[in-house]
Amino acid sequence: MNRYPAPLFYLIGPSGSGKDTILQWINREHDNLASTARRHITRPQEAGGENHIAVSESEFRALEQDGYFALNWRSHGLYYGVAKSEIAPILGGQPVLVNGSRAYLSKALELIPTLIPVEVIVDPEKLAKRLRARGRETENEIIQRLARNNELSVTEATNIPIRYRIQNDTTLEAAVTQLLAIIHEEKKSISGEQAF
């Protein structure tokens, strides 16, 4: 299997698990260590959460047809895409972090077999509180997201390989520290392979 000069990390986990917040911290405090891929989403820019590129559904479909995305999926009624240019830094030796979809992981691994899945885990009660606190979804949508989380967790436990897991139940700093250790470990692994 061909290896890229730097790893591509694919963060997965339920909405509210803190993926965006972790990536924002990395982008702000450790941008020299890894870059974070910005996503195209069919969600208004002012909706809150991550700093995404807002596009209409028709714009998204046009970009998809043009082969603009390295990865793209549909989730919760929205379209998400990661442009090829956003993951290109791995070709120059810079690790890249992507906020991914658990349901799309199998397809992502087909497209990029060297992709490294990293699951962000959080206690279900804390997850529910976080979803309500951010105020982005209705109560019914929150219930649906929590139910989907339970369903995907069972599926992944038996069918999908997860290389790393980050526990994000305490402080943001603790979660970031775990991710930084993973990045350093993978960079060291790739450097070791290239030395031979």
Coordinates of N, CA, C and O in Angstrom, one line a residue:
M1 N 0.8 -1.2 0.0 CA 0.0 0.0 0.0 C 0.9 1.2 0.0 O 1.8 1.4 0.8
N2 N 0.6 2.2 -0.9 CA 1.4 3.4 -1.0 C 1.1 4.3 0.2 O 0.0 4.4 0.7
R3 N 2.2 4.8 0.8 CA 2.1 5.7 1.9 C 2.3 7.2 1.5 O 3.1 7.4 0.6
Y4 N 1.6 8.1 2.0 CA 1.8 9.5 1.7 C 2.9 10.0 2.7 O 3.2 9.4 3.7
P5 N 3.5 11.1 2.3 CA 4.6 11.7 3.2 C 4.1 12.1 4.5 O 4.9 12.2 5.4
A6 N 2.8 12.3 4.7 CA 2.2 12.7 6.0 C 0.9 12.0 6.2 O 0.2 11.7 5.2
P7 N 0.4 11.8 7.4 CA -0.8 11.1 7.6 C -2.1 12.0 7.4 O -2.0 13.2 7.6
L8 N -3.2 11.4 7.1 CA -4.5 12.0 7.0 C -5.3 11.4 8.1 O -5.7 10.2 8.0
F9 N -5.7 12.2 9.1 CA -6.5 11.8 10.2 C -8.0 12.1 9.9 O -8.3 13.3 9.6
Y10 N -8.8 11.1 10.2 CA -10.3 11.3 9.9 C -11.0 11.2 11.2 O -11.2 10.1 11.7
L11 N -11.4 12.3 11.8 CA -12.0 12.3 13.1 C -13.5 12.0 12.9 O -14.2 12.6 12.1
I12 N -14.0 11.1 13.7 CA -15.4 10.7 13.7 C -15.9 10.7 15.1 O -15.2 10.7 16.1
G13 N -17.2 10.8 15.2 CA -17.9 10.8 16.5 C -19.2 11.5 16.4 O -19.4 12.2 15.4
P14 N -20.1 11.4 17.3 CA -21.4 12.0 17.2 C -21.4 13.5 17.3 O -20.4 14.1 17.8
S15 N -22.4 14.1 16.8 CA -22.5 15.6 16.9 C -22.5 15.9 18.4 O -23.2 15.3 19.2
G16 N -21.7 16.9 18.7 CA -21.6 17.3 20.1 C -20.5 16.7 20.9 O -20.2 17.0 22.0
S17 N -19.7 15.8 20.2 CA -18.6 15.1 20.9 C -17.4 16.0 21.0 O -16.5 15.7 21.7
G18 N -17.4 17.2 20.3 CA -16.3 18.1 20.4 C -15.3 18.1 19.3 O -14.2 18.7 19.4
K19 N -15.6 17.4 18.2 CA -14.6 17.4 17.1 C -14.3 18.8 16.6 O -13.1 19.1 16.4
D20 N -15.3 19.6 16.3 CA -15.0 21.0 15.8 C -14.1 21.7 16.8 O -13.2 22.4 16.4
T21 N -14.5 21.7 18.1 CA -13.7 22.4 19.1 C -12.3 21.9 19.2 O -11.3 22.8 19.3
I22 N -12.1 20.6 19.1 CA -10.7 20.1 19.1 C -9.9 20.6 17.9 O -8.8 21.0 18.0
L23 N -10.5 20.5 16.7 CA -9.9 20.9 15.5 C -9.6 22.4 15.5 O -8.5 22.9 15.0
Q24 N -10.5 23.2 16.1 CA -10.2 24.7 16.2 C -9.0 25.0 17.1 O -8.2 25.8 16.8
W25 N -8.9 24.2 18.1 CA -7.8 24.4 19.1 C -6.5 24.0 18.3 O -5.5 24.8 18.4
I26 N -6.5 22.9 17.6 CA -5.3 22.5 16.9 C -4.9 23.6 15.9 O -3.7 24.0 15.7
N27 N -5.9 24.1 15.2 CA -5.7 25.1 14.1 C -5.1 26.4 14.7 O -4.3 27.0 14.1
R28 N -5.6 26.7 15.9 CA -5.1 27.9 16.5 C -3.8 27.8 17.2 O -2.9 28.7 17.1
E29 N -3.6 26.7 17.9 CA -2.4 26.6 18.7 C -1.3 25.7 18.1 O -0.1 25.8 18.6
H30 N -1.6 24.9 17.2 CA -0.6 23.9 16.7 C -0.7 23.8 15.1 O -0.5 22.7 14.6
D31 N -0.9 24.9 14.5 CA -1.0 24.9 13.0 C 0.3 24.5 12.3 O 0.3 24.1 11.2
N32 N 1.4 24.6 13.0 CA 2.7 24.2 12.5 C 2.8 22.7 12.5 O 3.6 22.1 11.8
L33 N 2.0 22.0 13.3 CA 2.1 20.6 13.4 C 1.2 19.9 12.4 O 1.5 18.8 11.8
A34 N 0.0 20.4 12.3 CA -1.0 19.8 11.4 C -2.0 20.8 10.9 O -2.2 21.8 11.6
S35 N -2.5 20.6 9.7 CA -3.5 21.5 9.2 C -4.9 20.9 9.3 O -5.0 19.6 9.3
T36 N -5.9 21.7 9.4 CA -7.3 21.2 9.5 C -8.0 21.5 8.2 O -8.0 22.6 7.7
A37 N -8.6 20.5 7.6 CA -9.3 20.7 6.4 C -10.7 21.4 6.6 O -11.5 21.0 7.4
R38 N -10.9 22.4 5.8 CA -12.2 23.2 5.9 C -13.2 22.5 5.0 O -12.8 22.1 3.8
R39 N -14.4 22.3 5.4 CA -15.4 21.6 4.7 C -16.4 22.5 4.0 O -16.7 23.6 4.5
H40 N -16.9 22.1 2.8 CA -18.0 22.7 2.1 C -19.3 22.0 2.7 O -19.3 20.8 2.7
I41 N -20.2 22.8 3.2 CA -21.4 22.3 3.7 C -22.6 23.1 3.2 O -22.6 24.3 3.1
T42 N -23.7 22.4 2.9 CA -24.9 23.1 2.5 C -25.7 23.5 3.8 O -26.8 23.2 4.0
R43 N -25.0 24.4 4.6 CA -25.5 24.9 5.8 C -25.2 26.4 5.8 O -24.0 26.8 5.4
P44 N -26.1 27.3 6.2 CA -25.7 28.7 6.2 C -24.5 29.0 7.1 O -24.2 28.3 8.1
Q45 N -23.7 30.0 6.6 CA -22.5 30.3 7.3 C -22.7 30.8 8.8 O -21.9 30.5 9.7
E46 N -23.8 31.4 9.0 CA -24.1 31.9 10.4 C -24.8 30.9 11.3 O -25.1 31.2 12.4
A47 N -24.8 29.6 10.8 CA -25.5 28.6 11.6 C -24.7 28.2 12.9 O -25.2 27.6 13.8
G48 N -23.4 28.6 12.9 CA -22.6 28.3 14.1 C -21.8 27.1 14.0 O -21.9 26.3 13.0
G49 N -21.0 26.8 14.9 CA -20.1 25.6 14.9 C -18.8 25.9 14.1 O -18.2 26.9 14.3
E50 N -18.5 25.0 13.2 CA -17.2 25.2 12.5 C -17.2 26.3 11.5 O -18.2 26.8 11.0
N51 N -16.0 26.7 11.1 CA -15.8 27.7 10.1 C -15.8 27.0 8.7 O -14.7 26.7 8.1
H52 N -17.0 26.7 8.2 CA -17.1 26.0 7.0 C -17.3 26.9 5.8 O -17.5 28.1 5.9
I53 N -17.3 26.3 4.6 CA -17.6 27.1 3.4 C -19.1 26.7 3.0 O -19.4 25.6 2.7
A54 N -19.9 27.7 3.1 CA -21.4 27.5 2.9 C -21.7 27.5 1.4 O -21.2 28.5 0.7
V55 N -22.3 26.5 0.9 CA -22.7 26.4 -0.5 C -24.2 26.0 -0.6 O -24.7 25.3 0.4
S56 N -24.8 26.3 -1.7 CA -26.2 25.8 -1.9 C -26.1 24.3 -2.4 O -25.0 23.8 -2.7
E57 N -27.2 23.6 -2.4 CA -27.2 22.2 -2.8 C -26.8 22.1 -4.3 O -26.0 21.2 -4.7
S58 N -27.3 23.1 -5.1 CA -26.9 23.0 -6.5 C -25.4 23.3 -6.7 O -24.8 22.7 -7.6
E59 N -24.9 24.2 -5.9 CA -23.4 24.5 -6.0 C -22.6 23.3 -5.6 O -21.6 23.0 -6.2
F60 N -23.1 22.6 -4.6 CA -22.4 21.4 -4.1 C -22.4 20.4 -5.2 O -21.4 19.7 -5.5
R61 N -23.5 20.1 -5.8 CA -23.7 19.1 -6.8 C -22.8 19.4 -8.0 O -22.2 18.5 -8.6
A62 N -22.7 20.7 -8.3 CA -21.8 21.0 -9.5 C -20.4 20.8 -9.2 O -19.6 20.2 -10.0
L63 N -19.9 21.1 -7.9 CA -18.5 20.8 -7.5 C -18.3 19.3 -7.5 O -17.2 18.8 -7.9
E64 N -19.3 18.6 -7.0 CA -19.1 17.1 -7.0 C -19.0 16.5 -8.4 O -18.1 15.7 -8.6
Q65 N -19.8 17.0 -9.3 CA -19.7 16.5 -10.7 C -18.4 16.9 -11.3 O -17.9 16.1 -12.2
D66 N -17.8 18.0 -10.9 CA -16.5 18.4 -11.5 C -15.3 17.7 -10.8 O -14.2 17.9 -11.2
G67 N -15.6 16.8 -9.9 CA -14.5 16.0 -9.2 C -13.7 16.9 -8.2 O -12.5 16.6 -8.0
Y68 N -14.3 17.9 -7.7 CA -13.6 18.9 -6.8 C -13.3 18.3 -5.4 O -12.3 18.6 -4.8
F69 N -14.1 17.3 -5.0 CA -14.0 16.8 -3.6 C -13.2 15.5 -3.6 O -13.3 14.6 -4.5
A70 N -12.3 15.4 -2.6 CA -11.6 14.1 -2.3 C -12.6 13.2 -1.5 O -12.5 12.0 -1.7
L71 N -13.4 13.8 -0.7 CA -14.4 13.0 0.1 C -15.7 13.9 0.2 O -15.6 15.1 0.3
N72 N -16.8 13.2 0.1 CA -18.1 13.9 0.2 C -19.2 12.9 0.6 O -19.2 11.8 0.2
W73 N -20.1 13.4 1.4 CA -21.2 12.6 1.9 C -22.4 13.4 2.3 O -22.4 14.6 2.3
R74 N -23.5 12.7 2.6 CA -24.7 13.4 3.0 C -25.1 12.9 4.4 O -25.0 11.7 4.7
S75 N -25.4 13.8 5.3 CA -25.7 13.4 6.7 C -26.7 14.5 7.3 O -26.5 15.7 7.1
H76 N -27.7 14.0 8.0 CA -28.7 14.9 8.6 C -29.3 15.9 7.7 O -29.5 17.0 8.0
G77 N -29.5 15.4 6.4 CA -30.1 16.3 5.4 C -29.2 17.3 4.8 O -29.7 18.2 4.0
L78 N -27.9 17.3 5.1 CA -26.9 18.2 4.6 C -25.9 17.5 3.8 O -25.7 16.3 4.0
Y79 N -25.2 18.2 2.9 CA -24.1 17.7 2.1 C -22.8 18.2 2.6 O -22.7 19.4 2.9
Y80 N -21.8 17.4 2.7 CA -20.5 17.7 3.3 C -19.5 17.3 2.2 O -19.5 16.2 1.7
G81 N -18.5 18.2 2.0 CA -17.4 17.8 1.1 C -16.1 18.4 1.6 O -16.0 19.4 2.1
V82 N -15.0 17.6 1.3 CA -13.6 18.0 1.6 C -12.9 18.1 0.3 O -12.7 17.1 -0.4
A83 N -12.5 19.3 -0.1 CA -11.9 19.5 -1.4 C -10.5 18.8 -1.4 O -9.9 18.7 -0.4
K84 N -10.1 18.4 -2.6 CA -8.8 17.8 -2.8 C -7.7 18.7 -2.4 O -6.7 18.3 -1.8
S85 N -7.9 20.0 -2.6 CA -6.9 21.0 -2.2 C -6.7 21.0 -0.6 O -5.6 21.4 -0.2
E86 N -7.7 20.7 0.1 CA -7.7 20.7 1.6 C -6.9 19.6 2.2 O -6.3 19.7 3.3
I87 N -6.7 18.5 1.4 CA -5.9 17.4 2.0 C -4.6 17.3 1.3 O -3.7 16.5 1.6
A88 N -4.3 18.2 0.3 CA -3.1 18.2 -0.5 C -1.8 18.4 0.4 O -0.8 17.9 0.0
P89 N -1.9 19.1 1.6 CA -0.7 19.3 2.4 C 0.0 18.0 2.8 O 1.2 18.0 3.0
I90 N -0.7 16.8 2.8 CA -0.1 15.6 3.1 C 1.0 15.2 2.1 O 1.9 14.5 2.4
L91 N 0.8 15.6 0.9 CA 1.8 15.3 -0.2 C 3.1 16.1 0.1 O 4.1 15.7 -0.4
G92 N 3.0 17.2 0.8 CA 4.2 17.9 1.1 C 4.8 17.7 2.5 O 5.7 18.4 3.0
G93 N 4.2 16.7 3.2 CA 4.7 16.3 4.5 C 4.0 16.8 5.7 O 4.4 16.7 6.8
Q94 N 2.9 17.6 5.5 CA 2.1 18.2 6.6 C 0.9 17.3 6.9 O 0.0 17.1 6.0
P95 N 0.8 16.8 8.1 CA -0.4 16.0 8.5 C -1.7 16.8 8.4 O -1.7 18.1 8.5
V96 N -2.8 16.2 8.0 CA -4.1 16.9 7.8 C -5.1 16.2 8.7 O -5.2 15.0 8.7
L97 N -6.0 17.0 9.3 CA -7.1 16.5 10.1 C -8.4 16.9 9.4 O -8.6 18.0 9.0
V98 N -9.3 15.8 9.3 CA -10.6 16.0 8.7 C -11.7 15.6 9.6 O -11.6 14.6 10.3
N99 N -12.7 16.5 9.7 CA -13.9 16.2 10.5 C -14.8 15.3 9.6 O -15.4 15.8 8.6
G100 N -14.8 14.0 9.9 CA -15.5 13.1 9.0 C -16.9 12.6 9.4 O -17.4 13.1 10.5
S101 N -17.4 11.7 8.7 CA -18.7 11.1 9.0 C -18.5 9.6 9.3 O -17.8 8.9 8.5
R102 N -19.0 9.1 10.4 CA -18.9 7.7 10.7 C -19.6 6.8 9.7 O -19.0 5.8 9.3
A103 N -20.7 7.2 9.2 CA -21.4 6.4 8.2 C -20.7 6.3 6.9 O -20.9 5.4 6.1
Y104 N -19.8 7.3 6.6 CA -19.0 7.4 5.4 C -17.7 6.7 5.5 O -16.9 6.6 4.5
L105 N -17.3 6.3 6.7 CA -15.9 5.8 6.9 C -15.5 4.7 6.0 O -14.4 4.7 5.5
S106 N -16.3 3.7 5.8 CA -16.0 2.6 4.9 C -15.6 3.1 3.5 O -14.6 2.7 2.9
K107 N -16.4 4.0 3.0 CA -16.2 4.6 1.6 C -14.9 5.4 1.6 O -14.1 5.3 0.7
A108 N -14.7 6.2 2.7 CA -13.5 7.0 2.8 C -12.3 6.1 2.8 O -11.2 6.4 2.2
L109 N -12.3 5.0 3.5 CA -11.2 4.0 3.5 C -11.0 3.4 2.1 O -9.8 3.1 1.8
E110 N -12.0 3.2 1.4 CA -11.9 2.7 0.0 C -11.1 3.7 -0.9 O -10.3 3.3 -1.7
L111 N -11.5 5.0 -0.7 CA -10.9 6.0 -1.5 C -9.5 6.3 -1.1 O -8.6 6.6 -1.9
I112 N -9.2 6.3 0.2 CA -7.9 6.6 0.7 C -7.6 5.6 1.8 O -7.8 5.8 3.0
P113 N -7.0 4.4 1.4 CA -6.8 3.3 2.3 C -5.8 3.6 3.4 O -5.9 3.0 4.5
T114 N -5.0 4.7 3.3 CA -4.0 5.0 4.4 C -4.6 6.0 5.4 O -4.0 6.4 6.3
L115 N -5.9 6.4 5.1 CA -6.6 7.3 6.1 C -6.6 6.7 7.5 O -6.7 5.5 7.6
I116 N -6.4 7.5 8.5 CA -6.4 7.0 9.9 C -7.6 7.5 10.6 O -7.7 8.6 11.0
P117 N -8.5 6.5 11.0 CA -9.7 6.9 11.7 C -9.4 7.2 13.2 O -8.6 6.4 13.8
V118 N -9.9 8.3 13.7 CA -9.7 8.6 15.1 C -11.1 8.9 15.6 O -11.8 9.9 15.2
E119 N -11.6 8.1 16.6 CA -13.0 8.3 17.1 C -12.9 9.1 18.4 O -12.1 8.9 19.3
V120 N -13.8 10.2 18.5 CA -13.9 11.0 19.6 C -15.2 10.5 20.4 O -16.3 10.4 19.9
I121 N -14.9 10.0 21.6 CA -15.9 9.4 22.5 C -16.3 10.4 23.6 O -15.5 11.0 24.2
V122 N -17.6 10.4 23.9 CA -18.1 11.2 25.0 C -19.3 10.5 25.7 O -20.0 9.7 25.1
D123 N -19.4 10.7 27.0 CA -20.5 10.0 27.8 C -21.8 10.5 27.2 O -22.0 11.7 26.9
P124 N -22.8 9.6 27.0 CA -24.1 9.9 26.4 C -24.8 11.1 27.1 O -25.4 11.9 26.4
E125 N -24.8 11.1 28.4 CA -25.5 12.2 29.1 C -24.8 13.6 28.8 O -25.5 14.6 28.6
K126 N -23.5 13.6 28.8 CA -22.8 14.8 28.5 C -23.0 15.2 27.0 O -23.1 16.4 26.7
L127 N -23.1 14.2 26.2 CA -23.4 14.5 24.8 C -24.7 15.2 24.6 O -24.9 16.2 23.9
A128 N -25.8 14.7 25.3 CA -27.1 15.3 25.2 C -27.1 16.7 25.7 O -27.7 17.6 25.1
K129 N -26.3 17.0 26.8 CA -26.2 18.3 27.3 C -25.6 19.3 26.4 O -26.0 20.4 26.2
R130 N -24.5 18.8 25.7 CA -23.8 19.6 24.7 C -24.6 20.0 23.5 O -24.6 21.1 23.1
L131 N -25.4 19.0 23.1 CA -26.3 19.3 21.9 C -27.3 20.3 22.3 O -27.6 21.2 21.5
R132 N -27.9 20.2 23.4 CA -28.9 21.2 23.9 C -28.3 22.6 24.1 O -28.9 23.6 23.8
A133 N -27.1 22.6 24.6 CA -26.4 23.9 24.9 C -26.0 24.7 23.7 O -26.1 25.9 23.7
R134 N -25.7 24.0 22.6 CA -25.3 24.7 21.4 C -26.4 25.3 20.6 O -26.3 26.2 19.8
G135 N -27.7 24.8 20.9 CA -28.9 25.5 20.3 C -29.0 25.4 18.8 O -29.7 26.2 18.2
R136 N -28.4 24.5 18.2 CA -28.4 24.4 16.7 C -29.6 23.5 16.3 O -30.2 23.7 15.2
E137 N -30.0 22.5 17.1 CA -31.1 21.6 16.7 C -32.3 21.7 17.6 O -32.2 22.2 18.7
T138 N -33.4 21.3 17.1 CA -34.7 21.2 17.9 C -34.5 20.0 18.8 O -33.6 19.1 18.6
E139 N -35.4 19.9 19.8 CA -35.3 18.7 20.7 C -35.5 17.4 20.0 O -34.9 16.4 20.2
N140 N -36.4 17.4 19.0 CA -36.7 16.2 18.2 C -35.4 15.8 17.4 O -35.1 14.6 17.3
E141 N -34.7 16.8 16.8 CA -33.5 16.5 16.1 C -32.4 16.0 17.0 O -31.6 15.1 16.6
I142 N -32.4 16.5 18.2 CA -31.4 16.0 19.2 C -31.7 14.6 19.5 O -30.7 13.7 19.6
I143 N -32.9 14.2 19.7 CA -33.3 12.8 20.0 C -32.9 11.9 18.9 O -32.4 10.8 19.1
Q144 N -33.1 12.4 17.7 CA -32.7 11.6 16.5 C -31.2 11.4 16.4 O -30.7 10.3 16.1
R145 N -30.5 12.5 16.7 CA -29.0 12.4 16.7 C -28.5 11.4 17.7 O -27.6 10.6 17.5
L146 N -29.1 11.4 18.9 CA -28.6 10.5 20.0 C -29.0 9.1 19.6 O -28.2 8.2 19.9
A147 N -30.1 8.8 19.0 CA -30.5 7.5 18.6 C -29.6 7.0 17.5 O -29.1 5.8 17.5
R148 N -29.2 7.9 16.5 CA -28.3 7.5 15.5 C -26.9 7.2 16.0 O -26.2 6.3 15.5
N149 N -26.5 7.9 17.0 CA -25.2 7.7 17.7 C -25.2 6.3 18.2 O -24.2 5.5 18.1
N150 N -26.2 5.8 18.9 CA -26.3 4.5 19.5 C -26.2 3.4 18.4 O -25.5 2.4 18.5
E151 N -26.9 3.7 17.3 CA -26.9 2.7 16.2 C -25.6 2.6 15.5 O -25.1 1.5 15.3
L152 N -24.9 3.8 15.3 CA -23.6 3.7 14.6 C -22.5 3.1 15.5 O -21.6 2.5 15.1
S153 N -22.7 3.4 16.8 CA -21.7 2.8 17.8 C -21.7 1.3 17.7 O -20.6 0.7 17.8
V154 N -22.8 0.7 17.7 CA -23.0 -0.7 17.6 C -22.4 -1.3 16.3 O -21.6 -2.2 16.3
T155 N -22.7 -0.6 15.2 CA -22.1 -1.0 13.9 C -20.6 -1.0 13.9 O -19.9 -1.9 13.4
E156 N -20.1 0.1 14.3 CA -18.6 0.3 14.3 C -17.9 -0.6 15.2 O -16.8 -1.1 14.9
A157 N -18.5 -1.0 16.3 CA -17.8 -1.9 17.3 C -17.6 -3.2 16.6 O -16.6 -3.9 17.0
T158 N -18.4 -3.6 15.6 CA -18.2 -4.9 15.1 C -17.7 -5.0 13.7 O -17.1 -6.0 13.2
N159 N -17.8 -3.9 12.9 CA -17.4 -3.9 11.5 C -16.3 -3.0 11.0 O -15.8 -3.2 10.0
I160 N -16.1 -1.9 11.7 CA -15.2 -0.9 11.2 C -14.0 -0.7 12.0 O -14.1 -0.6 13.2
P161 N -12.8 -0.8 11.4 CA -11.5 -0.7 12.2 C -11.3 0.8 12.7 O -11.2 1.7 11.8
I162 N -11.2 1.0 13.9 CA -10.9 2.3 14.5 C -9.5 2.2 15.1 O -9.2 1.4 16.0
R163 N -8.5 3.0 14.6 CA -7.1 2.8 15.0 C -6.9 3.5 16.4 O -6.2 3.0 17.2
Y164 N -7.6 4.7 16.6 CA -7.4 5.4 17.8 C -8.7 5.9 18.3 O -9.7 6.2 17.6
R165 N -8.8 6.1 19.7 CA -10.0 6.7 20.3 C -9.5 7.8 21.3 O -8.6 7.6 22.0
I166 N -10.3 8.9 21.3 CA -10.0 10.0 22.2 C -11.2 10.1 23.1 O -12.3 10.2 22.6
Q167 N -11.0 10.2 24.4 CA -12.0 10.4 25.4 C -12.2 11.9 25.6 O -11.2 12.5 26.1
N168 N -13.3 12.4 25.3 CA -13.5 13.9 25.5 C -14.6 14.1 26.5 O -15.6 14.8 26.2
D169 N -14.4 13.6 27.7 CA -15.4 13.8 28.8 C -15.0 14.8 29.8 O -15.8 15.2 30.6
T170 N -13.7 15.2 29.8 CA -13.2 16.1 30.8 C -12.9 17.4 30.2 O -13.8 18.2 30.0
T171 N -11.6 17.8 30.1 CA -11.3 19.1 29.5 C -10.9 19.0 28.1 O -10.5 18.0 27.6
L172 N -11.1 20.1 27.4 CA -10.6 20.2 26.0 C -9.1 20.0 25.9 O -8.7 19.3 25.0
E173 N -8.4 20.5 26.8 CA -6.9 20.3 26.8 C -6.5 18.9 26.9 O -5.6 18.4 26.2
A174 N -7.3 18.1 27.6 CA -7.0 16.6 27.7 C -7.2 16.0 26.4 O -6.4 15.1 26.0
A175 N -8.3 16.3 25.7 CA -8.6 15.7 24.4 C -7.6 16.1 23.4 O -7.1 15.3 22.6
V176 N -7.2 17.4 23.4 CA -6.2 17.9 22.4 C -4.9 17.2 22.7 O -4.2 16.8 21.7
T177 N -4.5 17.0 23.9 CA -3.2 16.3 24.3 C -3.2 14.9 23.7 O -2.2 14.4 23.2
Q178 N -4.4 14.2 23.8 CA -4.5 12.8 23.3 C -4.3 12.8 21.7 O -3.6 12.0 21.2
L179 N -4.9 13.8 21.1 CA -4.8 13.9 19.6 C -3.4 14.3 19.2 O -2.8 13.7 18.3
L180 N -2.7 15.2 19.9 CA -1.3 15.5 19.6 C -0.4 14.3 19.7 O 0.5 14.1 18.9
A181 N -0.6 13.5 20.7 CA 0.2 12.3 20.9 C 0.0 11.3 19.7 O 1.0 10.7 19.2
I182 N -1.2 11.2 19.2 CA -1.5 10.4 18.1 C -0.8 10.9 16.8 O -0.2 10.2 16.1
I183 N -0.9 12.2 16.6 CA -0.2 12.8 15.5 C 1.3 12.6 15.5 O 1.9 12.2 14.5
H184 N 1.9 12.8 16.7 CA 3.3 12.6 16.8 C 3.7 11.1 16.6 O 4.7 10.8 15.9
E185 N 2.9 10.2 17.1 CA 3.1 8.8 16.9 C 3.1 8.4 15.4 O 4.0 7.6 14.9
E186 N 2.1 8.9 14.7 CA 2.0 8.5 13.3 C 3.1 9.2 12.4 O 3.6 8.6 11.5
K187 N 3.5 10.4 12.8 CA 4.5 11.1 12.1 C 5.9 10.3 12.3 O 6.6 10.1 11.3
K188 N 6.1 9.8 13.5 CA 7.3 9.1 13.8 C 7.3 7.7 13.0 O 8.3 7.3 12.5
S189 N 6.1 7.1 12.9 CA 6.0 5.8 12.2 C 6.3 6.0 10.7 O 7.0 5.2 10.2
I190 N 5.8 7.1 10.1 CA 6.0 7.3 8.7 C 7.5 7.6 8.5 O 8.1 7.2 7.6
S191 N 8.1 8.4 9.4 CA 9.5 8.8 9.2 C 10.4 7.5 9.3 O 11.3 7.4 8.6
G192 N 10.0 6.6 10.2 CA 10.7 5.4 10.4 C 10.7 4.5 9.2 O 11.7 3.9 8.7
E193 N 9.5 4.5 8.5 CA 9.3 3.7 7.3 C 10.2 4.3 6.2 O 10.8 3.6 5.4
Q194 N 10.2 5.6 6.1 CA 10.9 6.2 5.0 C 12.4 6.2 5.2 O 13.2 6.4 4.2
A195 N 12.9 5.9 6.4 CA 14.3 5.8 6.6 C 14.9 4.5 6.1 O 16.1 4.4 5.9
F196 N 14.1 3.5 5.8 CA 14.6 2.2 5.3 C 14.5 2.2 3.7 O 13.7 2.8 3.1

